[in-house]
Amino acid sequence: MSIHKTTHELEKRLEQLQLQIIDAEVEIGNNLFLSNDDCVNQHQEEFLAYQQKREQLCSDIEEIRALSEKRQQFRNDSDSLRQQMDALASNWTPLYENLGTAIADAPNVLYDMEFDAFREPIAELRQKNNDARVALDNLKDQMANQSFMNRLLTQVQYTSRNKAISQLEKKLAQLYIKCGKVIFESGVLTAPFEEGNLPDIVSEACIPCNDMQVRSNQLQEQIDNCLHHLEENKQALIDKGVTSDNPDKRIKTINQEVDQEVQKQSNLCQACGHDFVARYIDPEGDLLEEYTGDNTVISEKLQQIIQLKRDKVVCTRKIQIINLSNQIDGISKKITSFRASIADNQEKIAALQSRNQELEDRITLSLSEKEQLAVQLSELELADTKDTKRLEE
């Protein structure tokens, strides 16, 4: 490794070496646990507990996924069965109408009470319908012998009556449907049908209704079965912590728990592996004791750690060299700076000394001038004193 590598690059390399050592220690620890080595006996239960917890969590994930797939399948089946039931329901109308017509055509004491509510309405509508048809036929015969203009007027009446008949037939059909539905669903026809006691026309109308009922019951039973399975499926998912239609959220949480168990187990393996390595290799990568075990993986990892630790020593030394070099460079720069300051100060001192000498010379000159002035003053004061005395005399 070049000495010119930057501290940052070396520190990054140092971190990578440490991570590689940790990985190797984890593998050593894992192999110690898997081989039930005596040196990890006191931690074996903890190691197995992490392993079992992780396996259980992974099993829960698989079960949740399987339950989610089944739930979707049950929903698809239920939707398909409901669609079939809806399609089947539309086929009931002509069957009920046929049965209602047969019952009205063949009244019988076996279902007299159930038919009683429909007897008069059906008879009344049938009579109205017959009367309307007779009147319509009369108009038709009448038009055959009429003139063109009279036939046009009668045609209007014919069309009106024909429309009225259509309305009567619709009402009658609806009444047949209601009658057939009510009486069939009441169950009053079941026993007589099975015993062969129904009028032939009613019995024949019951056959497709019974077939349809069997099919409907089968579909409903399948739907109920799907709903039952869906409810069981829902409870099973709730038991696994899935409380919504989105199992991925729960799976994500479980995966996080799995990662935690993996990390705990990894930490345990690394701690045991680290203690094991310390018996054979010192921090600088020198061999303390020869490994005599027969575990190939452990032997290979010990050799790898020796080289990694030695690389760490080299890397750490290079970082120290760079740091010390940087410190020395820093101190050298300080010394240079201090010397520059001293030189600068010396120049300033020389300038100040020159200035001081200049000032000293000025002081000497000023003192000389002062003395001359003082002599002149003294002479003047003496002369003044003499003159003052003379004037006073």
mmCIF file of C-alpha atoms in Angstrom:
data_model
loop_
_atom_site.group_PDB
_atom_site.id
_atom_site.type_symbol
_atom_site.label_atom_id
_atom_site.label_comp_id
_atom_site.label_asym_id
_atom_site.label_seq_id
_atom_site.Cartn_x
_atom_site.Cartn_y
_atom_site.Cartn_z
ATOM 1 C CA MET A 1 0.000 0.000 0.000
ATOM 2 C CA SER A 2 1.420 3.377 -0.987
ATOM 3 C CA ILE A 3 2.371 5.788 1.797
ATOM 4 C CA HIS A 4 0.788 8.516 -0.280
ATOM 5 C CA LYS A 5 -2.690 7.117 0.306
ATOM 6 C CA THR A 6 -4.886 9.644 2.057
ATOM 7 C CA THR A 7 -5.945 9.160 5.644
ATOM 8 C CA HIS A 8 -9.565 8.842 4.519
ATOM 9 C CA GLU A 9 -8.754 6.000 2.126
ATOM 10 C CA LEU A 10 -6.663 4.246 4.767
ATOM 11 C CA GLU A 11 -9.389 4.612 7.402
ATOM 12 C CA LYS A 12 -11.901 3.200 4.925
ATOM 13 C CA ARG A 13 -9.581 0.270 4.250
ATOM 14 C CA LEU A 14 -9.108 -0.214 8.005
ATOM 15 C CA GLU A 15 -12.886 -0.344 8.446
ATOM 16 C CA GLN A 16 -13.190 -2.938 5.661
ATOM 17 C CA LEU A 17 -10.490 -5.084 7.271
ATOM 18 C CA GLN A 18 -12.307 -4.963 10.614
ATOM 19 C CA LEU A 19 -15.590 -5.980 8.965
ATOM 20 C CA GLN A 20 -13.820 -8.897 7.257
ATOM 21 C CA ILE A 21 -12.377 -9.985 10.602
ATOM 22 C CA ILE A 22 -15.860 -9.824 12.157
ATOM 23 C CA ASP A 23 -17.313 -11.892 9.290
ATOM 24 C CA ALA A 24 -14.568 -14.483 9.751
ATOM 25 C CA GLU A 25 -15.215 -14.566 13.513
ATOM 26 C CA VAL A 26 -18.944 -15.075 12.824
ATOM 27 C CA GLU A 27 -18.176 -18.042 10.564
ATOM 28 C CA ILE A 28 -15.846 -19.525 13.154
ATOM 29 C CA GLY A 29 -18.480 -19.095 15.869
ATOM 30 C CA ASN A 30 -21.181 -20.610 13.656
ATOM 31 C CA ASN A 31 -18.979 -23.642 12.945
ATOM 32 C CA LEU A 32 -18.269 -24.020 16.658
ATOM 33 C CA PHE A 33 -22.009 -24.116 17.379
ATOM 34 C CA LEU A 34 -22.772 -26.484 14.501
ATOM 35 C CA SER A 35 -20.030 -28.872 15.655
ATOM 36 C CA ASN A 36 -21.159 -28.612 19.309
ATOM 37 C CA ASP A 37 -17.665 -27.595 20.376
ATOM 38 C CA ASP A 38 -17.136 -27.617 24.140
ATOM 39 C CA CYS A 39 -16.101 -23.964 24.172
ATOM 40 C CA VAL A 40 -19.661 -22.863 23.224
ATOM 41 C CA ASN A 41 -21.654 -25.341 25.327
ATOM 42 C CA GLN A 42 -22.834 -22.628 27.702
ATOM 43 C CA HIS A 43 -24.291 -20.664 24.760
ATOM 44 C CA GLN A 44 -25.698 -23.609 22.774
ATOM 45 C CA GLU A 45 -29.280 -23.197 24.047
ATOM 46 C CA GLU A 46 -29.250 -19.486 23.198
ATOM 47 C CA PHE A 47 -27.951 -20.241 19.700
ATOM 48 C CA LEU A 48 -30.656 -22.893 19.113
ATOM 49 C CA ALA A 49 -33.339 -20.573 20.484
ATOM 50 C CA TYR A 50 -32.456 -17.915 17.894
ATOM 51 C CA GLN A 51 -32.388 -20.595 15.192
ATOM 52 C CA GLN A 52 -35.778 -22.019 16.175
ATOM 53 C CA LYS A 53 -37.347 -18.566 16.446
ATOM 54 C CA ARG A 54 -36.077 -17.681 12.971
ATOM 55 C CA GLU A 55 -37.362 -20.945 11.493
ATOM 56 C CA GLN A 56 -40.752 -20.404 13.134
ATOM 57 C CA LEU A 57 -40.972 -16.878 11.739
ATOM 58 C CA CYS A 58 -40.046 -18.119 8.243
ATOM 59 C CA SER A 59 -42.673 -20.841 8.598
ATOM 60 C CA ASP A 60 -45.238 -18.169 9.550
ATOM 61 C CA ILE A 61 -44.393 -16.224 6.388
ATOM 62 C CA GLU A 62 -44.904 -19.302 4.212
ATOM 63 C CA GLU A 63 -48.153 -20.097 5.992
ATOM 64 C CA ILE A 64 -49.442 -16.533 5.567
ATOM 65 C CA ARG A 65 -48.634 -16.657 1.852
ATOM 66 C CA ALA A 66 -50.372 -20.025 1.501
ATOM 67 C CA LEU A 67 -53.418 -18.791 3.428
ATOM 68 C CA SER A 68 -53.542 -15.635 1.291
ATOM 69 C CA GLU A 69 -53.496 -17.713 -1.894
ATOM 70 C CA LYS A 70 -56.274 -19.941 -0.534
ATOM 71 C CA ARG A 71 -58.296 -16.885 0.465
ATOM 72 C CA GLN A 72 -58.113 -15.526 -3.059
ATOM 73 C CA GLN A 73 -59.087 -18.911 -4.452
ATOM 74 C CA PHE A 74 -62.072 -19.146 -2.097
ATOM 75 C CA ARG A 75 -63.143 -15.642 -3.121
ATOM 76 C CA ASN A 76 -62.841 -16.494 -6.801
ATOM 77 C CA ASP A 77 -64.822 -19.694 -6.296
ATOM 78 C CA SER A 78 -67.473 -17.849 -4.298
ATOM 79 C CA ASP A 79 -67.832 -15.144 -6.968
ATOM 80 C CA SER A 80 -68.098 -17.781 -9.689
ATOM 81 C CA LEU A 81 -70.762 -19.709 -7.757
ATOM 82 C CA ARG A 82 -72.754 -16.522 -7.102
ATOM 83 C CA GLN A 83 -72.671 -15.696 -10.793
ATOM 84 C CA GLN A 84 -73.973 -19.181 -11.532
ATOM 85 C CA MET A 85 -76.673 -18.712 -8.912
ATOM 86 C CA ASP A 86 -77.683 -15.363 -10.430
ATOM 87 C CA ALA A 87 -77.812 -16.943 -13.901
ATOM 88 C CA LEU A 88 -79.872 -19.825 -12.514
ATOM 89 C CA ALA A 89 -82.302 -17.449 -10.811
ATOM 90 C CA SER A 90 -83.301 -15.957 -14.166
ATOM 91 C CA ASN A 91 -84.420 -19.423 -15.316
ATOM 92 C CA TRP A 92 -86.990 -19.741 -12.558
ATOM 93 C CA THR A 93 -89.503 -17.335 -14.119
ATOM 94 C CA PRO A 94 -90.757 -19.543 -17.013
ATOM 95 C CA LEU A 95 -90.768 -22.601 -14.716
ATOM 96 C CA TYR A 96 -92.891 -20.849 -12.084
ATOM 97 C CA GLU A 97 -95.217 -19.530 -14.798
ATOM 98 C CA ASN A 98 -95.677 -23.026 -16.223
ATOM 99 C CA LEU A 99 -96.301 -24.473 -12.749
ATOM 100 C CA GLY A 100 -98.736 -21.703 -11.810
ATOM 101 C CA THR A 101 -100.660 -22.274 -15.061
ATOM 102 C CA ALA A 102 -100.797 -26.043 -14.403
ATOM 103 C CA ILE A 103 -102.052 -25.530 -10.843
ATOM 104 C CA ALA A 104 -104.719 -23.110 -12.057
ATOM 105 C CA ASP A 105 -105.761 -25.623 -14.752
ATOM 106 C CA ALA A 106 -105.845 -28.531 -12.313
ATOM 107 C CA PRO A 107 -107.116 -27.422 -8.879
ATOM 108 C CA ASN A 108 -106.660 -30.103 -6.228
ATOM 109 C CA VAL A 109 -107.415 -30.536 -2.559
ATOM 110 C CA LEU A 110 -103.710 -31.293 -1.946
ATOM 111 C CA TYR A 111 -102.782 -27.639 -2.463
ATOM 112 C CA ASP A 112 -106.220 -26.057 -2.238
ATOM 113 C CA MET A 113 -105.394 -23.853 0.762
ATOM 114 C CA GLU A 114 -102.193 -22.478 -0.826
ATOM 115 C CA PHE A 115 -103.953 -21.836 -4.137
ATOM 116 C CA ASP A 116 -106.954 -20.138 -2.544
ATOM 117 C CA ALA A 117 -105.325 -16.677 -2.541
ATOM 118 C CA PHE A 118 -104.815 -16.888 -6.319
ATOM 119 C CA ARG A 119 -108.044 -18.638 -7.327
ATOM 120 C CA GLU A 120 -110.343 -15.633 -7.810
ATOM 121 C CA PRO A 121 -107.704 -13.214 -9.250
ATOM 122 C CA ILE A 122 -106.662 -15.808 -11.841
ATOM 123 C CA ALA A 123 -110.287 -16.716 -12.668
ATOM 124 C CA GLU A 124 -111.204 -13.050 -12.985
ATOM 125 C CA LEU A 125 -108.266 -12.269 -15.285
ATOM 126 C CA ARG A 126 -108.927 -15.376 -17.366
ATOM 127 C CA GLN A 127 -112.572 -14.364 -17.796
ATOM 128 C CA LYS A 128 -111.582 -10.829 -18.763
ATOM 129 C CA ASN A 129 -109.057 -12.197 -21.194
ATOM 130 C CA ASN A 130 -111.583 -14.603 -22.748
ATOM 131 C CA ASP A 131 -114.195 -11.838 -23.008
ATOM 132 C CA ALA A 132 -111.647 -9.525 -24.615
ATOM 133 C CA ARG A 133 -110.661 -12.215 -27.126
ATOM 134 C CA VAL A 134 -114.293 -12.913 -28.012
ATOM 135 C CA ALA A 135 -114.859 -9.203 -28.541
ATOM 136 C CA LEU A 136 -111.659 -9.032 -30.603
ATOM 137 C CA ASP A 137 -112.823 -11.930 -32.805
ATOM 138 C CA ASN A 138 -116.200 -10.210 -33.277
ATOM 139 C CA LEU A 139 -114.456 -7.030 -34.405
ATOM 140 C CA LYS A 140 -112.355 -9.074 -36.801
ATOM 141 C CA ASP A 141 -115.472 -10.683 -38.281
ATOM 142 C CA GLN A 142 -117.153 -7.305 -38.393
ATOM 143 C CA MET A 143 -114.298 -5.750 -40.377
ATOM 144 C CA ALA A 144 -114.576 -8.468 -43.014
ATOM 145 C CA ASN A 145 -117.976 -7.142 -44.144
ATOM 146 C CA GLN A 146 -117.415 -3.373 -43.661
ATOM 147 C CA SER A 147 -116.687 -0.682 -46.131
ATOM 148 C CA PHE A 148 -113.257 0.821 -46.309
ATOM 149 C CA MET A 149 -114.020 3.864 -44.131
ATOM 150 C CA ASN A 150 -115.929 1.875 -41.499
ATOM 151 C CA ARG A 151 -113.161 -0.715 -41.449
ATOM 152 C CA LEU A 152 -110.663 2.011 -40.595
ATOM 153 C CA LEU A 153 -112.723 3.059 -37.590
ATOM 154 C CA THR A 154 -113.123 -0.525 -36.431
ATOM 155 C CA GLN A 155 -109.391 -1.116 -36.916
ATOM 156 C CA VAL A 156 -108.728 1.540 -34.272
ATOM 157 C CA GLN A 157 -111.003 -0.328 -31.835
ATOM 158 C CA TYR A 158 -109.342 -3.631 -32.794
ATOM 159 C CA THR A 159 -105.862 -2.277 -32.065
ATOM 160 C CA SER A 160 -106.963 -0.863 -28.711
ATOM 161 C CA ARG A 161 -108.573 -4.151 -27.643
ATOM 162 C CA ASN A 162 -105.570 -6.142 -28.844
ATOM 163 C CA LYS A 163 -103.295 -3.986 -26.687
ATOM 164 C CA ALA A 164 -105.615 -4.477 -23.716
ATOM 165 C CA ILE A 165 -105.400 -8.258 -24.200
ATOM 166 C CA SER A 166 -101.605 -8.051 -24.178
ATOM 167 C CA GLN A 167 -101.743 -6.186 -20.870
ATOM 168 C CA LEU A 168 -104.165 -8.767 -19.442
ATOM 169 C CA GLU A 169 -101.897 -11.618 -20.531
ATOM 170 C CA LYS A 170 -98.885 -9.937 -18.867
ATOM 171 C CA LYS A 171 -100.811 -9.543 -15.632
ATOM 172 C CA LEU A 172 -102.009 -13.126 -15.866
ATOM 173 C CA ALA A 173 -98.448 -14.346 -16.498
ATOM 174 C CA GLN A 174 -97.194 -12.423 -13.470
ATOM 175 C CA LEU A 175 -99.969 -13.954 -11.404
ATOM 176 C CA TYR A 176 -99.062 -17.481 -12.634
ATOM 177 C CA ILE A 177 -95.411 -16.815 -11.729
ATOM 178 C CA LYS A 178 -96.303 -15.623 -8.244
ATOM 179 C CA CYS A 179 -98.701 -18.516 -7.730
ATOM 180 C CA GLY A 180 -96.191 -21.133 -8.891
ATOM 181 C CA LYS A 181 -93.394 -19.602 -6.780
ATOM 182 C CA VAL A 182 -95.413 -19.313 -3.570
ATOM 183 C CA ILE A 183 -96.872 -22.804 -3.781
ATOM 184 C CA PHE A 184 -93.608 -24.488 -4.854
ATOM 185 C CA GLU A 185 -91.579 -22.767 -2.110
ATOM 186 C CA SER A 186 -94.196 -23.686 0.486
ATOM 187 C CA GLY A 187 -93.178 -27.337 0.018
ATOM 188 C CA VAL A 188 -96.773 -28.538 -0.156
ATOM 189 C CA LEU A 189 -96.107 -30.232 -3.510
ATOM 190 C CA THR A 190 -93.038 -32.225 -2.427
ATOM 191 C CA ALA A 191 -94.626 -35.230 -0.710
ATOM 192 C CA PRO A 192 -97.499 -35.650 -3.235
ATOM 193 C CA PHE A 193 -94.989 -35.417 -6.105
ATOM 194 C CA GLU A 194 -92.742 -38.090 -4.617
ATOM 195 C CA GLU A 195 -95.781 -40.305 -3.932
ATOM 196 C CA GLY A 196 -97.196 -39.740 -7.426
ATOM 197 C CA ASN A 197 -100.450 -38.153 -6.174
ATOM 198 C CA LEU A 198 -100.298 -34.894 -8.125
ATOM 199 C CA PRO A 199 -102.305 -34.301 -11.309
ATOM 200 C CA ASP A 200 -100.201 -35.215 -14.317
ATOM 201 C CA ILE A 201 -100.016 -31.668 -15.635
ATOM 202 C CA VAL A 202 -98.841 -30.347 -12.250
ATOM 203 C CA SER A 203 -96.423 -33.237 -11.790
ATOM 204 C CA GLU A 204 -94.825 -32.570 -15.181
ATOM 205 C CA ALA A 205 -94.478 -28.874 -14.323
ATOM 206 C CA CYS A 206 -92.850 -29.812 -11.004
ATOM 207 C CA ILE A 207 -90.074 -31.906 -12.597
ATOM 208 C CA PRO A 208 -87.984 -28.996 -14.012
ATOM 209 C CA CYS A 209 -88.709 -26.994 -10.851
ATOM 210 C CA ASN A 210 -87.379 -29.817 -8.686
ATOM 211 C CA ASP A 211 -84.330 -30.186 -10.911
ATOM 212 C CA MET A 212 -83.735 -26.443 -10.679
ATOM 213 C CA GLN A 213 -84.160 -26.567 -6.891
ATOM 214 C CA VAL A 214 -81.615 -29.380 -6.607
ATOM 215 C CA ARG A 215 -79.131 -27.375 -8.659
ATOM 216 C CA SER A 216 -79.824 -24.220 -6.622
ATOM 217 C CA ASN A 217 -79.376 -26.116 -3.367
ATOM 218 C CA GLN A 218 -76.104 -27.552 -4.613
ATOM 219 C CA LEU A 219 -74.849 -24.119 -5.584
ATOM 220 C CA GLN A 220 -75.972 -22.617 -2.280
ATOM 221 C CA GLU A 221 -74.270 -25.439 -0.392
ATOM 222 C CA GLN A 222 -71.068 -24.778 -2.335
ATOM 223 C CA ILE A 223 -71.368 -21.038 -1.645
ATOM 224 C CA ASP A 224 -71.929 -21.687 2.069
ATOM 225 C CA ASN A 225 -68.958 -24.041 2.080
ATOM 226 C CA CYS A 226 -66.774 -21.347 0.453
ATOM 227 C CA LEU A 227 -67.950 -18.766 2.987
ATOM 228 C CA HIS A 228 -67.208 -21.202 5.805
ATOM 229 C CA HIS A 229 -63.696 -21.788 4.482
ATOM 230 C CA LEU A 230 -63.240 -18.029 4.054
ATOM 231 C CA GLU A 231 -64.197 -17.461 7.689
ATOM 232 C CA GLU A 232 -61.780 -20.180 8.831
ATOM 233 C CA ASN A 233 -59.120 -18.687 6.568
ATOM 234 C CA LYS A 234 -59.736 -15.212 7.995
ATOM 235 C CA GLN A 235 -59.362 -16.488 11.557
ATOM 236 C CA ALA A 236 -56.191 -18.388 10.646
ATOM 237 C CA LEU A 237 -54.715 -15.166 9.180
ATOM 238 C CA ILE A 238 -55.773 -13.199 12.271
ATOM 239 C CA ASP A 239 -54.002 -15.811 14.406
ATOM 240 C CA LYS A 240 -50.891 -15.052 12.351
ATOM 241 C CA GLY A 241 -51.288 -11.313 12.914
ATOM 242 C CA VAL A 242 -52.891 -10.439 9.551
ATOM 243 C CA THR A 243 -55.811 -8.123 10.351
ATOM 244 C CA SER A 244 -56.354 -6.599 6.896
ATOM 245 C CA ASP A 245 -56.513 -7.606 3.234
ATOM 246 C CA ASN A 246 -52.821 -6.756 2.883
ATOM 247 C CA PRO A 247 -50.707 -9.675 4.174
ATOM 248 C CA ASP A 248 -47.508 -8.072 2.797
ATOM 249 C CA LYS A 249 -47.535 -5.584 5.675
ATOM 250 C CA ARG A 250 -47.465 -8.407 8.227
ATOM 251 C CA ILE A 251 -44.867 -10.334 6.195
ATOM 252 C CA LYS A 252 -42.662 -7.224 6.152
ATOM 253 C CA THR A 253 -42.909 -6.989 9.955
ATOM 254 C CA ILE A 254 -42.058 -10.692 10.348
ATOM 255 C CA ASN A 255 -39.082 -10.299 8.001
ATOM 256 C CA GLN A 256 -37.838 -7.520 10.254
ATOM 257 C CA GLU A 257 -38.184 -9.879 13.226
ATOM 258 C CA VAL A 258 -36.287 -12.543 11.259
ATOM 259 C CA ASP A 259 -33.496 -10.025 10.592
ATOM 260 C CA GLN A 260 -33.365 -9.261 14.322
ATOM 261 C CA GLU A 261 -33.024 -12.951 15.213
ATOM 262 C CA VAL A 262 -30.361 -13.391 12.522
ATOM 263 C CA GLN A 263 -28.472 -10.405 13.930
ATOM 264 C CA LYS A 264 -28.731 -11.735 17.497
ATOM 265 C CA GLN A 265 -27.434 -15.121 16.390
ATOM 266 C CA SER A 266 -24.695 -13.454 14.344
ATOM 267 C CA ASN A 267 -23.663 -11.333 17.347
ATOM 268 C CA LEU A 268 -23.495 -14.448 19.511
ATOM 269 C CA CYS A 269 -21.402 -16.288 16.914
ATOM 270 C CA GLN A 270 -19.087 -13.293 16.536
ATOM 271 C CA ALA A 271 -18.581 -12.981 20.312
ATOM 272 C CA CYS A 272 -17.774 -16.687 20.676
ATOM 273 C CA GLY A 273 -15.647 -16.640 17.515
ATOM 274 C CA HIS A 274 -13.753 -13.587 18.800
ATOM 275 C CA ASP A 275 -12.957 -15.311 22.118
ATOM 276 C CA PHE A 276 -11.871 -18.438 20.249
ATOM 277 C CA VAL A 277 -9.574 -16.464 17.910
ATOM 278 C CA ALA A 278 -7.992 -14.638 20.881
ATOM 279 C CA ARG A 279 -6.664 -17.994 22.111
ATOM 280 C CA TYR A 280 -4.641 -18.488 18.918
ATOM 281 C CA ILE A 281 -3.888 -15.041 17.476
ATOM 282 C CA ASP A 282 -2.822 -11.795 19.172
ATOM 283 C CA PRO A 283 -4.132 -8.352 18.053
ATOM 284 C CA GLU A 284 -1.095 -7.821 15.778
ATOM 285 C CA GLY A 285 -1.702 -11.066 13.895
ATOM 286 C CA ASP A 286 1.025 -13.139 15.535
ATOM 287 C CA LEU A 287 0.276 -16.795 16.210
ATOM 288 C CA LEU A 288 -0.054 -17.568 19.926
ATOM 289 C CA GLU A 289 -0.912 -21.233 19.607
ATOM 290 C CA GLU A 290 -1.256 -23.685 16.723
ATOM 291 C CA TYR A 291 -4.815 -24.815 15.975
ATOM 292 C CA THR A 292 -4.861 -28.616 15.979
ATOM 293 C CA GLY A 293 -8.557 -29.170 15.302
ATOM 294 C CA ASP A 294 -9.883 -30.943 12.216
ATOM 295 C CA ASN A 295 -12.404 -28.274 11.196
ATOM 296 C CA THR A 296 -11.182 -27.068 7.805
ATOM 297 C CA VAL A 297 -13.349 -23.941 7.808
ATOM 298 C CA ILE A 298 -12.039 -22.824 11.205
ATOM 299 C CA SER A 299 -8.459 -23.482 10.135
ATOM 300 C CA GLU A 300 -8.897 -21.441 6.937
ATOM 301 C CA LYS A 301 -10.585 -18.584 8.785
ATOM 302 C CA LEU A 302 -7.812 -18.434 11.384
ATOM 303 C CA GLN A 303 -5.248 -18.072 8.605
ATOM 304 C CA GLN A 304 -7.402 -15.392 7.002
ATOM 305 C CA ILE A 305 -7.663 -13.484 10.297
ATOM 306 C CA ILE A 306 -3.869 -13.633 10.762
ATOM 307 C CA GLN A 307 -3.390 -11.878 7.431
ATOM 308 C CA LEU A 308 -6.246 -9.431 8.063
ATOM 309 C CA LYS A 309 -4.861 -8.416 11.458
ATOM 310 C CA ARG A 310 -1.398 -7.963 9.990
ATOM 311 C CA ASP A 311 -2.914 -5.804 7.249
ATOM 312 C CA LYS A 312 -4.636 -3.826 9.984
ATOM 313 C CA VAL A 313 -1.326 -3.248 11.737
ATOM 314 C CA VAL A 314 0.253 -2.050 8.479
ATOM 315 C CA CYS A 315 -2.755 0.136 7.701
ATOM 316 C CA THR A 316 -2.829 1.590 11.235
ATOM 317 C CA ARG A 317 0.918 2.267 11.077
ATOM 318 C CA LYS A 318 0.554 4.105 7.762
ATOM 319 C CA ILE A 319 -2.234 6.213 9.250
ATOM 320 C CA GLN A 320 0.010 7.002 12.231
ATOM 321 C CA ILE A 321 2.897 7.869 9.881
ATOM 322 C CA ILE A 322 0.651 10.213 7.914
ATOM 323 C CA ASN A 323 -0.710 11.766 11.111
ATOM 324 C CA LEU A 324 2.763 12.211 12.619
ATOM 325 C CA SER A 325 4.087 13.592 9.326
ATOM 326 C CA ASN A 326 1.187 16.022 9.235
ATOM 327 C CA GLN A 327 1.894 17.024 12.865
ATOM 328 C CA ILE A 328 5.605 17.522 12.119
ATOM 329 C CA ASP A 329 4.718 19.549 9.015
ATOM 330 C CA GLY A 330 2.363 21.593 11.144
ATOM 331 C CA ILE A 331 5.030 22.258 13.792
ATOM 332 C CA SER A 332 7.573 23.131 11.074
ATOM 333 C CA LYS A 333 5.140 25.644 9.653
ATOM 334 C CA LYS A 334 4.654 27.110 13.132
ATOM 335 C CA ILE A 335 8.420 27.421 13.622
ATOM 336 C CA THR A 336 8.783 29.113 10.230
ATOM 337 C CA SER A 337 5.944 31.440 11.160
ATOM 338 C CA PHE A 338 7.537 32.206 14.543
ATOM 339 C CA ARG A 339 10.893 32.934 12.895
ATOM 340 C CA ALA A 340 9.225 35.197 10.379
ATOM 341 C CA SER A 341 7.564 37.026 13.263
ATOM 342 C CA ILE A 342 10.903 37.356 15.065
ATOM 343 C CA ALA A 343 12.570 38.746 11.919
ATOM 344 C CA ASP A 344 9.700 41.143 11.477
ATOM 345 C CA ASN A 345 9.921 42.197 15.094
ATOM 346 C CA GLN A 346 13.694 42.692 14.801
ATOM 347 C CA GLU A 347 13.160 45.028 11.872
ATOM 348 C CA LYS A 348 10.597 46.905 13.899
ATOM 349 C CA ILE A 349 12.979 47.045 16.867
ATOM 350 C CA ALA A 350 15.804 48.386 14.666
ATOM 351 C CA ALA A 351 13.470 51.036 13.305
ATOM 352 C CA LEU A 352 12.355 51.977 16.825
ATOM 353 C CA GLN A 353 15.932 52.118 18.079
ATOM 354 C CA SER A 354 16.848 54.432 15.191
ATOM 355 C CA ARG A 355 13.848 56.561 16.012
ATOM 356 C CA ASN A 356 14.817 56.604 19.691
ATOM 357 C CA GLN A 357 18.337 57.737 18.839
ATOM 358 C CA GLU A 358 16.886 60.472 16.749
ATOM 359 C CA LEU A 359 14.749 61.519 19.651
ATOM 360 C CA GLU A 360 17.756 61.387 22.011
ATOM 361 C CA ASP A 361 19.642 63.714 19.674
ATOM 362 C CA ARG A 362 16.711 66.098 19.662
ATOM 363 C CA ILE A 363 16.565 65.946 23.431
ATOM 364 C CA THR A 364 20.310 66.849 23.651
ATOM 365 C CA LEU A 365 19.831 69.733 21.265
ATOM 366 C CA SER A 366 16.768 70.905 23.140
ATOM 367 C CA LEU A 367 18.653 70.769 26.487
ATOM 368 C CA SER A 368 21.440 72.882 24.990
ATOM 369 C CA GLU A 369 18.924 75.425 23.778
ATOM 370 C CA LYS A 370 17.244 75.340 27.181
ATOM 371 C CA GLU A 371 20.519 76.062 28.978
ATOM 372 C CA GLN A 372 21.304 79.014 26.668
ATOM 373 C CA LEU A 373 17.837 80.425 27.242
ATOM 374 C CA ALA A 374 18.176 79.920 31.008
ATOM 375 C CA VAL A 375 21.497 81.907 30.993
ATOM 376 C CA GLN A 376 19.865 84.714 29.078
ATOM 377 C CA LEU A 377 16.939 84.648 31.525
ATOM 378 C CA SER A 378 19.272 84.759 34.504
ATOM 379 C CA GLU A 379 21.196 87.688 33.083
ATOM 380 C CA LEU A 380 18.000 89.585 32.383
ATOM 381 C CA GLU A 381 16.626 88.896 35.880
ATOM 382 C CA LEU A 382 19.893 90.070 37.482
ATOM 383 C CA ALA A 383 19.900 93.257 35.432
ATOM 384 C CA ASP A 384 16.285 93.823 36.282
ATOM 385 C CA THR A 385 16.980 93.419 39.991
ATOM 386 C CA LYS A 386 19.759 95.995 39.926
ATOM 387 C CA ASP A 387 17.615 98.505 38.088
ATOM 388 C CA THR A 388 14.772 98.015 40.518
ATOM 389 C CA LYS A 389 16.992 98.722 43.571
ATOM 390 C CA ARG A 390 18.396 101.849 42.032
ATOM 391 C CA LEU A 391 14.980 103.226 41.340
ATOM 392 C CA GLU A 392 13.866 102.476 44.879
ATOM 393 C CA GLU A 393 16.813 104.422 46.318
#
